[in-house]
XYZ file of C-alpha atoms in Angstrom:
657
model
C 142.196 131.081 114.746
C 141.459 128.317 113.629
C 143.361 126.323 110.895
C 142.776 127.692 107.502
C 142.997 124.166 104.955
C 139.831 122.656 103.298
C 137.567 121.338 105.767
C 135.477 117.750 104.853
C 132.329 116.906 104.155
C 129.933 115.434 106.288
C 128.999 111.537 105.536
C 125.197 111.787 104.062
C 125.808 115.827 103.440
C 126.693 117.285 100.055
C 129.265 120.400 99.631
C 133.054 121.610 101.473
C 132.319 121.825 105.399
C 134.607 125.251 105.852
C 135.578 125.874 108.800
C 134.163 127.982 111.011
C 135.119 131.989 110.005
C 136.975 134.181 113.265
C 137.192 138.058 112.892
C 140.312 139.316 113.229
C 141.433 141.863 116.091
C 141.612 145.163 115.133
C 145.270 145.319 116.269
C 146.610 142.763 114.158
C 144.831 144.661 111.161
C 146.755 148.016 111.637
C 149.912 145.811 111.958
C 149.546 144.775 108.411
C 148.891 147.767 107.554
C 151.333 149.055 108.571
C 153.586 146.599 107.101
C 152.128 147.146 103.699
C 153.131 150.822 103.954
C 156.508 150.008 104.456
C 156.213 147.291 101.518
C 155.740 150.970 99.309
C 151.823 151.048 98.868
C 149.914 153.857 99.287
C 148.329 154.038 103.299
C 144.976 153.944 101.535
C 145.412 150.877 99.494
C 147.264 149.135 102.520
C 143.939 149.994 104.882
C 141.914 148.710 102.083
C 144.074 145.425 102.121
C 144.725 145.129 105.541
C 140.736 144.516 106.409
C 140.481 142.937 103.498
C 142.073 139.484 105.393
C 140.736 137.073 106.845
C 144.221 136.069 108.392
C 145.684 139.603 108.573
C 148.886 137.917 110.587
C 149.303 135.621 108.537
C 149.838 137.687 105.716
C 152.390 140.007 107.246
C 153.898 137.180 107.820
C 154.444 135.287 103.847
C 155.099 139.149 102.921
C 158.377 139.618 103.937
C 158.899 136.758 101.700
C 156.660 137.670 98.672
C 156.766 134.450 95.558
C 157.677 136.566 92.333
C 155.534 135.567 88.795
C 157.067 136.185 85.865
C 155.226 138.474 83.458
C 155.983 139.495 79.817
C 157.940 142.847 80.858
C 158.155 142.726 84.672
C 157.678 140.540 87.836
C 154.944 140.701 90.100
C 155.372 139.632 93.993
C 152.463 138.452 95.058
C 151.353 136.660 98.826
C 148.760 134.125 99.175
C 145.971 134.664 101.786
C 142.192 134.991 102.020
C 139.619 137.358 101.581
C 136.396 138.573 102.830
C 134.534 138.362 99.517
C 132.604 141.753 101.016
C 135.752 143.631 99.784
C 136.951 142.143 96.638
C 134.896 143.300 93.018
C 135.214 142.323 89.133
C 137.464 143.832 87.403
C 135.765 146.515 85.960
C 136.927 146.885 82.429
C 136.839 142.745 82.128
C 138.552 141.641 78.609
C 135.695 139.197 78.692
C 133.438 142.168 77.222
C 134.997 143.933 74.243
C 133.139 142.419 71.555
C 129.860 143.980 73.067
C 131.109 147.262 73.943
C 129.585 150.350 72.620
C 132.784 152.477 71.346
C 131.945 156.590 71.094
C 132.826 156.626 67.403
C 130.469 155.974 65.080
C 127.326 157.029 66.787
C 125.816 160.439 68.197
C 127.889 159.912 71.722
C 125.147 158.003 73.748
C 124.706 154.942 74.998
C 127.815 153.587 74.464
C 130.247 151.539 77.632
C 131.807 153.646 79.961
C 134.443 151.880 80.407
C 137.269 153.165 83.314
C 140.421 151.041 81.856
C 143.238 151.131 84.683
C 146.152 152.585 84.375
C 149.067 152.696 86.658
C 149.478 154.847 90.328
C 152.491 157.314 89.843
C 155.839 156.403 91.234
C 156.516 152.586 91.694
C 153.443 151.265 93.076
C 151.783 147.861 92.346
C 148.472 149.767 92.456
C 145.937 151.074 89.395
C 144.027 154.235 89.266
C 140.851 154.493 87.285
C 138.467 157.370 86.445
C 135.390 157.084 86.330
C 132.580 160.157 86.380
C 130.797 159.580 89.056
C 130.658 156.717 91.926
C 126.741 155.109 90.016
C 128.807 154.659 86.983
C 131.285 152.916 88.135
C 128.735 150.707 90.373
C 126.549 150.537 87.387
C 129.433 149.614 85.181
C 130.450 146.552 87.930
C 126.624 145.843 88.582
C 126.500 145.485 84.479
C 130.013 143.612 84.655
C 128.538 141.296 87.290
C 125.540 140.507 84.995
C 127.083 139.254 82.136
C 129.774 137.303 83.505
C 127.016 135.264 86.222
C 124.943 134.722 81.846
C 128.567 133.868 79.809
C 129.771 131.749 82.570
C 128.452 130.190 85.420
C 129.558 129.619 88.405
C 127.174 130.298 91.083
C 126.270 126.695 91.493
C 129.593 124.401 91.694
C 130.946 127.182 94.076
C 127.997 126.820 95.972
C 128.517 123.601 96.740
C 132.822 123.308 97.150
C 133.365 127.384 97.269
C 136.325 129.152 95.286
C 138.803 126.786 95.303
C 141.057 128.196 92.053
C 143.091 131.745 93.889
C 141.522 135.095 92.783
C 144.252 137.367 91.685
C 143.911 140.596 93.074
C 145.300 144.301 92.635
C 144.129 147.502 94.901
C 142.943 150.441 92.918
C 142.636 153.505 93.637
C 139.166 155.607 92.000
C 138.734 159.345 91.040
C 136.212 160.843 90.443
C 135.282 163.316 87.976
C 132.684 165.231 89.457
C 134.884 165.647 93.063
C 133.922 162.504 95.371
C 136.307 161.778 97.389
C 138.683 159.190 95.748
C 137.747 155.555 96.763
C 140.164 152.542 97.178
C 138.912 149.074 95.962
C 140.763 145.598 95.203
C 139.827 144.273 91.662
C 140.365 140.920 90.347
C 143.172 140.896 87.896
C 142.187 136.912 87.200
C 138.491 135.576 88.761
C 136.306 138.064 88.047
C 133.658 135.552 87.356
C 134.218 134.348 90.521
C 133.664 136.700 92.603
C 130.626 137.896 90.812
C 129.393 134.002 91.539
C 130.178 135.047 95.027
C 128.974 137.179 95.946
C 125.784 136.369 94.080
C 125.914 133.701 95.947
C 125.419 136.545 99.145
C 123.397 138.762 97.825
C 126.087 141.602 97.702
C 125.353 144.780 96.087
C 128.293 145.622 94.084
C 127.460 149.215 94.779
C 127.451 148.230 99.241
C 130.951 146.353 98.514
C 132.652 149.631 96.397
C 131.649 152.499 97.425
C 130.028 151.410 101.817
C 132.177 148.466 102.938
C 135.044 150.157 101.343
C 135.113 153.143 102.587
C 133.983 152.435 105.828
C 135.874 149.821 108.115
C 132.878 149.665 110.832
C 130.540 148.583 108.003
C 132.968 146.308 106.698
C 133.419 144.014 109.958
C 129.461 144.665 111.200
C 128.568 142.993 107.586
C 131.299 139.794 108.359
C 130.816 139.596 111.609
C 126.702 138.621 110.960
C 127.808 136.157 109.512
C 130.596 134.698 111.641
C 128.015 135.163 114.693
C 125.598 133.483 112.779
C 127.910 130.392 112.338
C 128.370 130.064 115.790
C 125.328 129.588 117.159
C 124.172 127.885 115.384
C 126.701 125.253 114.353
C 127.470 123.853 110.914
C 124.698 120.679 110.912
C 121.873 123.332 112.086
C 122.179 125.955 109.084
C 120.312 125.736 106.089
C 122.006 125.032 103.214
C 121.048 128.125 101.894
C 123.120 128.871 104.888
C 125.688 126.635 104.707
C 126.025 127.997 100.478
C 126.895 131.831 101.700
C 129.775 130.652 104.302
C 131.682 128.890 101.599
C 131.918 131.671 99.727
C 132.094 133.894 102.793
C 135.793 134.302 102.393
C 137.865 133.511 98.965
C 140.984 132.372 98.767
C 143.653 134.961 96.674
C 147.045 135.817 95.232
C 147.668 139.680 96.119
C 149.719 141.884 94.066
C 151.964 143.809 96.664
C 154.801 144.918 94.643
C 156.141 144.559 90.903
C 159.792 144.972 89.907
C 160.093 145.596 85.632
C 162.365 144.471 83.548
C 165.146 147.174 83.374
C 165.657 146.576 79.605
C 162.549 147.084 79.059
C 160.494 150.136 81.494
C 157.209 148.351 80.958
C 154.297 150.155 83.765
C 152.513 148.182 86.800
C 149.119 148.708 84.104
C 150.640 147.081 81.484
C 152.179 144.186 83.862
C 148.456 143.492 84.915
C 147.320 143.504 81.622
C 149.628 141.075 80.402
C 149.177 138.746 83.368
C 145.509 138.329 82.074
C 146.825 137.800 78.398
C 148.548 135.716 79.429
C 145.969 133.309 81.603
C 142.937 134.605 79.123
C 143.904 134.606 75.776
C 146.324 132.802 75.471
C 144.819 128.150 76.703
C 143.384 127.218 78.122
C 140.234 129.331 77.754
C 140.576 131.684 74.750
C 137.824 134.319 75.059
C 136.755 133.975 71.419
C 138.905 135.057 68.022
C 136.898 138.655 68.136
C 137.694 138.995 72.180
C 141.366 138.157 71.596
C 141.822 140.439 68.965
C 140.627 143.279 70.578
C 142.076 143.103 73.440
C 145.378 142.611 71.646
C 144.509 145.438 69.259
C 144.331 148.018 72.795
C 148.100 146.444 73.700
C 149.023 147.033 70.447
C 147.895 150.664 70.835
C 150.228 150.885 74.155
C 152.839 149.757 72.074
C 152.442 152.563 69.184
C 151.775 154.992 71.254
C 155.093 155.105 73.693
C 158.144 156.362 72.149
C 161.015 154.166 71.499
C 164.670 154.637 73.145
C 165.898 156.353 69.888
C 162.205 157.882 68.298
C 158.576 159.324 68.503
C 155.651 157.127 69.122
C 154.754 155.935 66.134
C 150.752 157.977 67.022
C 149.669 160.730 68.870
C 147.741 160.555 71.983
C 145.132 161.346 70.460
C 145.144 159.117 67.847
C 145.359 156.184 70.462
C 141.581 157.288 71.034
C 140.859 158.082 67.325
C 141.684 154.539 66.499
C 140.505 152.806 69.566
C 137.722 154.427 69.014
C 136.877 155.626 72.442
C 136.071 159.199 71.647
C 132.604 160.942 69.236
C 133.391 162.803 66.418
C 132.902 165.841 67.655
C 136.074 165.493 69.326
C 138.351 163.976 66.570
C 137.077 167.209 64.632
C 138.205 169.304 67.589
C 141.196 167.193 67.674
C 142.008 167.492 63.716
C 141.297 164.409 63.228
C 138.534 163.684 60.392
C 135.422 161.884 60.708
C 134.970 159.932 57.972
C 135.027 156.401 58.708
C 136.696 154.903 55.912
C 139.933 158.163 56.472
C 140.070 156.414 59.575
C 139.854 152.569 58.655
C 142.993 153.660 55.990
C 145.097 155.952 58.775
C 144.580 152.792 60.819
C 145.475 149.908 58.124
C 148.812 152.441 57.273
C 149.512 152.724 60.818
C 148.820 149.075 61.603
C 149.645 147.607 58.533
C 152.159 149.992 56.427
C 155.492 151.862 57.102
C 157.480 148.442 56.381
C 159.365 146.646 58.963
C 159.703 149.694 61.608
C 155.848 149.037 62.126
C 155.788 145.172 62.127
C 157.445 145.233 64.778
C 156.252 147.936 67.215
C 152.591 146.355 66.526
C 154.444 142.538 67.267
C 155.325 144.355 70.909
C 152.617 145.087 71.796
C 150.973 141.250 70.389
C 153.874 139.931 71.596
C 153.301 142.153 75.244
C 149.802 139.935 75.431
C 150.290 136.790 74.476
C 154.100 136.291 74.190
C 153.885 134.917 71.305
C 157.495 135.500 69.647
C 156.194 135.380 65.942
C 153.349 137.335 65.198
C 152.719 136.802 61.173
C 150.945 139.292 59.287
C 147.339 137.680 59.139
C 146.963 138.063 62.910
C 147.945 141.967 62.160
C 145.238 142.641 59.702
C 143.042 141.136 62.081
C 143.749 143.454 64.554
C 143.145 145.925 62.678
C 140.390 145.074 61.316
C 138.700 144.945 64.979
C 139.461 148.440 65.637
C 138.232 149.517 62.118
C 134.769 147.681 63.131
C 134.641 149.380 66.682
C 133.108 152.153 65.092
C 130.459 150.098 63.553
C 129.537 148.210 66.896
C 126.992 150.340 68.179
C 124.916 150.349 64.837
C 124.897 146.897 64.315
C 124.824 145.098 68.042
C 128.612 144.155 68.276
C 130.093 140.861 67.463
C 126.962 138.276 68.034
C 125.415 140.332 65.261
C 125.098 138.739 61.636
C 125.535 142.251 59.964
C 129.240 142.149 60.995
C 130.213 138.025 61.144
C 129.621 137.617 57.830
C 131.842 141.316 56.790
C 134.386 140.613 59.329
C 136.140 138.345 57.231
C 135.583 140.080 54.340
C 137.230 143.038 55.500
C 140.053 140.745 56.706
C 140.613 138.964 53.536
C 140.463 142.800 51.152
C 143.352 144.198 53.889
C 145.569 140.841 53.216
C 146.501 143.136 50.079
C 150.242 143.195 50.348
C 150.356 146.637 48.738
C 148.944 147.952 52.215
C 152.085 146.598 54.151
C 154.555 148.637 51.525
C 152.765 151.535 52.061
C 155.382 154.743 53.355
C 154.926 155.460 56.499
C 153.244 158.771 57.366
C 150.006 160.267 56.634
C 147.728 159.734 54.229
C 147.722 160.878 50.722
C 143.580 162.750 51.576
C 143.176 162.808 55.090
C 139.834 165.558 54.391
C 137.606 166.536 56.192
C 133.680 167.484 55.076
C 134.822 167.780 51.683
C 136.123 166.306 48.428
C 138.779 168.442 46.475
C 141.392 166.227 47.892
C 139.291 162.610 47.666
C 139.232 164.270 43.690
C 143.264 164.766 44.158
C 143.349 161.416 45.146
C 141.496 160.285 42.490
C 143.447 161.923 39.748
C 146.778 159.901 41.209
C 144.878 156.796 40.823
C 143.900 157.264 37.769
C 147.597 158.318 36.971
C 149.011 154.978 37.831
C 146.310 152.861 36.875
C 147.797 154.790 32.794
C 151.165 154.037 33.818
C 149.773 150.262 33.761
C 150.207 150.339 37.564
C 147.800 147.105 38.844
C 148.207 145.093 35.530
C 151.252 144.951 36.527
C 150.508 142.689 39.941
C 151.132 145.838 42.247
C 148.550 148.799 43.117
C 150.235 152.524 43.224
C 149.990 153.834 46.086
C 147.484 156.184 45.776
C 145.769 153.282 43.871
C 145.584 151.401 47.365
C 144.602 154.109 49.573
C 141.357 154.407 47.673
C 141.013 150.851 47.431
C 141.632 150.418 51.154
C 138.555 153.279 51.414
C 136.338 152.111 48.968
C 136.308 148.244 50.378
C 135.594 149.426 53.847
C 131.650 150.789 52.730
C 131.743 148.128 49.985
C 131.614 145.359 51.943
C 129.678 147.363 54.789
C 126.780 148.158 52.604
C 123.952 146.159 52.387
C 123.946 144.757 49.732
C 127.493 143.981 50.157
C 129.442 145.087 47.316
C 132.838 143.053 47.762
C 132.049 139.344 49.558
C 134.358 136.274 49.580
C 135.343 134.590 47.045
C 133.696 130.680 46.201
C 135.441 127.599 47.588
C 135.101 124.756 44.788
C 132.678 126.931 42.571
C 132.686 125.648 38.362
C 133.852 127.640 36.071
C 131.419 129.947 35.362
C 132.015 131.341 38.809
C 134.324 133.689 39.974
C 136.402 132.562 42.834
C 138.577 135.329 43.097
C 139.444 136.420 46.820
C 138.327 140.058 47.474
C 142.209 141.672 47.288
C 142.178 140.074 43.528
C 138.830 141.645 42.843
C 139.929 145.319 44.407
C 143.276 145.237 42.684
C 141.613 144.192 38.854
C 138.856 147.335 39.309
C 141.467 149.600 40.877
C 144.077 148.932 37.706
C 141.132 150.210 35.304
C 139.909 154.014 34.773
C 136.491 152.842 35.239
C 137.448 151.343 38.254
C 139.138 153.912 40.062
C 136.064 156.076 38.789
C 133.530 153.926 40.545
C 136.341 153.577 43.959
C 136.319 157.182 44.232
C 132.339 157.567 43.712
C 131.483 154.665 46.612
C 133.546 156.554 48.725
C 131.478 159.665 48.422
C 128.062 157.761 48.166
C 129.230 156.111 51.707
C 130.469 159.596 52.813
C 127.355 160.890 52.635
C 125.835 157.648 54.215
C 124.165 156.638 50.545
C 123.380 153.317 48.471
C 126.244 152.462 45.712
C 126.090 152.353 43.046
C 127.395 151.731 39.565
C 128.731 154.231 37.426
C 130.348 154.411 34.063
C 134.051 155.425 32.993
C 133.173 159.183 33.565
C 131.796 158.411 36.890
C 127.885 158.785 35.751
C 125.273 156.841 36.860
C 124.008 153.768 34.770
C 120.906 153.130 34.690
C 118.502 149.621 33.891
C 116.169 148.633 32.208
C 113.945 149.801 33.762
C 114.833 153.337 34.059
C 116.463 152.621 38.191
C 120.186 153.429 38.630
C 122.041 149.984 39.038
C 122.837 148.847 42.199
C 126.208 147.998 42.975
C 126.570 144.515 44.198
C 129.209 142.103 44.109
C 128.396 140.385 41.378
C 128.610 143.288 39.288
C 131.577 144.247 40.051
C 133.494 141.227 40.069
C 131.859 140.943 35.816
C 132.424 144.118 35.629
C 136.319 143.855 36.322
C 137.023 140.892 34.484
C 135.862 142.173 30.840
C 132.206 139.258 30.444
C 129.500 141.233 29.936
C 126.981 141.090 32.354
C 124.597 139.233 29.871
C 126.834 135.992 29.085
C 126.544 135.275 33.228
C 123.711 133.184 33.251
C 124.360 130.262 35.477
C 125.705 128.979 38.698
C 126.771 131.484 41.172
C 127.125 134.929 38.583
C 124.127 134.013 37.737
C 121.964 133.805 41.028
C 123.234 136.885 42.136
C 121.834 138.959 38.837
C 119.069 137.675 39.429
C 119.472 138.295 42.982
C 119.818 142.396 42.239
C 116.823 142.144 40.180
C 114.972 140.608 42.757
C 115.344 143.173 45.440
C 114.659 146.060 42.870
C 111.524 144.590 42.296
C 110.619 144.722 46.246
C 111.867 148.069 46.100
C 109.187 148.975 43.165
C 106.855 147.075 45.352
C 106.713 149.239 48.326
C 107.297 152.568 46.424
C 103.808 150.759 44.616
C 102.351 150.301 47.729
C 103.438 154.020 49.273
C 101.762 154.914 46.166
C 98.601 153.282 46.486
C 98.120 154.772 50.136
C 98.287 158.140 49.120
C 95.888 157.791 46.718
C 93.160 160.577 47.550
C 89.177 160.354 47.651
C 87.101 161.146 44.896
C 85.029 163.989 46.444
C 86.210 163.699 49.506
C 89.412 164.618 52.989
C 92.049 161.293 53.218
C 93.075 158.802 51.318
C 91.435 155.852 49.077
C 92.274 152.973 51.193
C 93.011 154.076 54.623
C 89.620 154.926 54.864
C 87.412 152.780 52.826
C 90.306 149.600 52.359
C 90.487 147.136 49.944
C 89.298 143.556 48.537
C 90.117 141.114 50.997
C 89.873 138.759 48.583
C 92.234 139.695 46.578
C 95.071 141.528 49.482
C 94.486 137.530 50.966
C 95.538 135.977 47.656
C 98.266 138.152 47.383
C 99.546 137.720 50.314
C 99.861 133.613 50.083
C 101.846 134.880 46.980
C 104.329 136.323 49.275
C 104.227 134.305 52.314
C 105.318 131.553 49.654
C 107.988 133.544 48.296
C 109.392 134.283 52.538
C 109.487 130.907 53.105
C 112.023 130.448 49.802
C 114.061 132.519 50.762
C 114.361 131.485 54.046
C 114.831 128.013 53.219
C 117.807 129.576 51.285
C 119.039 131.816 53.808
C 118.923 128.734 56.168
C 121.274 126.739 53.672
C 123.299 130.292 53.228
C 123.803 129.910 57.286
C 124.832 126.443 57.088
C 127.392 126.075 54.374
C 128.573 129.528 55.801
C 129.485 127.756 59.012
C 131.234 124.752 57.695
C 133.175 127.012 56.083
C 133.881 129.252 59.347
C 134.673 125.212 60.838
C 136.911 124.668 57.838
C 138.966 127.954 57.721
C 138.850 129.424 54.993
C 141.702 129.435 52.601
C 143.886 132.126 51.485
C 143.523 134.909 48.816
């Protein structure tokens, strides 16, 4: 066997010249499989690993002295070796994609991302299990993962020249299929999905073949590997064309294979959690963070795991059904079948209470989940708020384009600020006051409780009551997600005429008055019916503008109403502009209605509609379109300026409430 060391670049030719590989004898593969089985791995995983090893005899020797790799909650036992690239697939639930996943909740149950999250296999084996509907679903998921990784973290050009330099971390996984297809044993990357995806791209490998064809048939696997080995032996390195050399550079890859796991005795951590902790320490912490939204989603899943596990002295903080509900991996129909609300504001309030309320006990459980992924010793409350908001926003990912959509970007920060409300942390553990579904009776009772708290002066004394707080959380959900937004972020450095209060201060002022409680109640009712939000008076009746239209609820309107300042006094600064903007939007709606009216004017003495049949004066239309075009360019300039300042605000990190 050729020594497995880095070759030297041939003088005058770029790139690494690897040693020409050889295919191991079947006896060596069999001996390694026996050794792995004796080390505690299942027979299927042992066979898969053994035929994947480039040098099975060397791996067998190293197995006796496996290296230890400490992670939060235990120790991974690893063996460093080289594996054939035809044996390894990327992680099918790669966390890098969190921000773009589409979840079941909040949609019609179709078009969501089927993400097979690994769990621990039976016993104490260092193996994972995943469950998918059918082989095609997993193959497509792996191919989608590969293509996204190639786009987001392109390494193909580097690997084509130098091969894979840093070892992949590889773990065995058993795949179970709901359609009755036989189980499959595979090797996935706990770390290194971008590298193996780039290698597969260079080799031209289809992941369905890697996962199911070559992975299930040792003869086909050896045939695929051997065709490149024989070709390189026949031609010799000097006579290979460059794309053939590129394939040989990634034909096999360095790997740290996880062959065992020893949990910390006082923690009792399971293997899949230890693997996820390893991923978190590698990516969510420096040097290459995934980004805030992705990090918070990854930490959210770790937190849900922590909340769903019973403690030594108590029960789990959330049920398995609640865990799936919070994770947005069930449909509305499934939530209803589990007795959970399909109102998204109830889900938002439940998440806020479960992750942020309940005092120090809840904080400890949530922090345990964060620490398991980041090893951060003292997670702050703001981090818990950000995690809760990411879970809440999962229900709107499907309809609003994932983390890259402007819709979510402009609202994420406002929700985070709103849910920093100290009163949420003081909510007692247990159920919400109102968990209603499909009726407003219990919501009305929540409103009445909040009205009594407001009458007692709660809120004006610096703290909202329990009912006021729950109603504020639910109303804030719809106010932030509405269009136009009825609750926005504070303005920094504004003049005296501009309202620089944060969302918490605005909500507290609103819920401290009778009218504000009525407004919050109607906001929730409108939101649950997927209606636009309108202003109401002290009795909950919609207010009417001078033009006879119901007044849309806007951030400016909320701020003015709950400061005691009359609307007509706000004529300068942001407040004055916001008032005008509301009128602009109303004028556009009126224009749209008038165009629809004109389009349906019938012809005189004939069938059909007048303008559809005979059109309208082109000169008048050209002049009107010119005016509309000037308006369009003007407001587009405003949007560009806003985005520029928004970018500067985000770089500055914002300010607390």
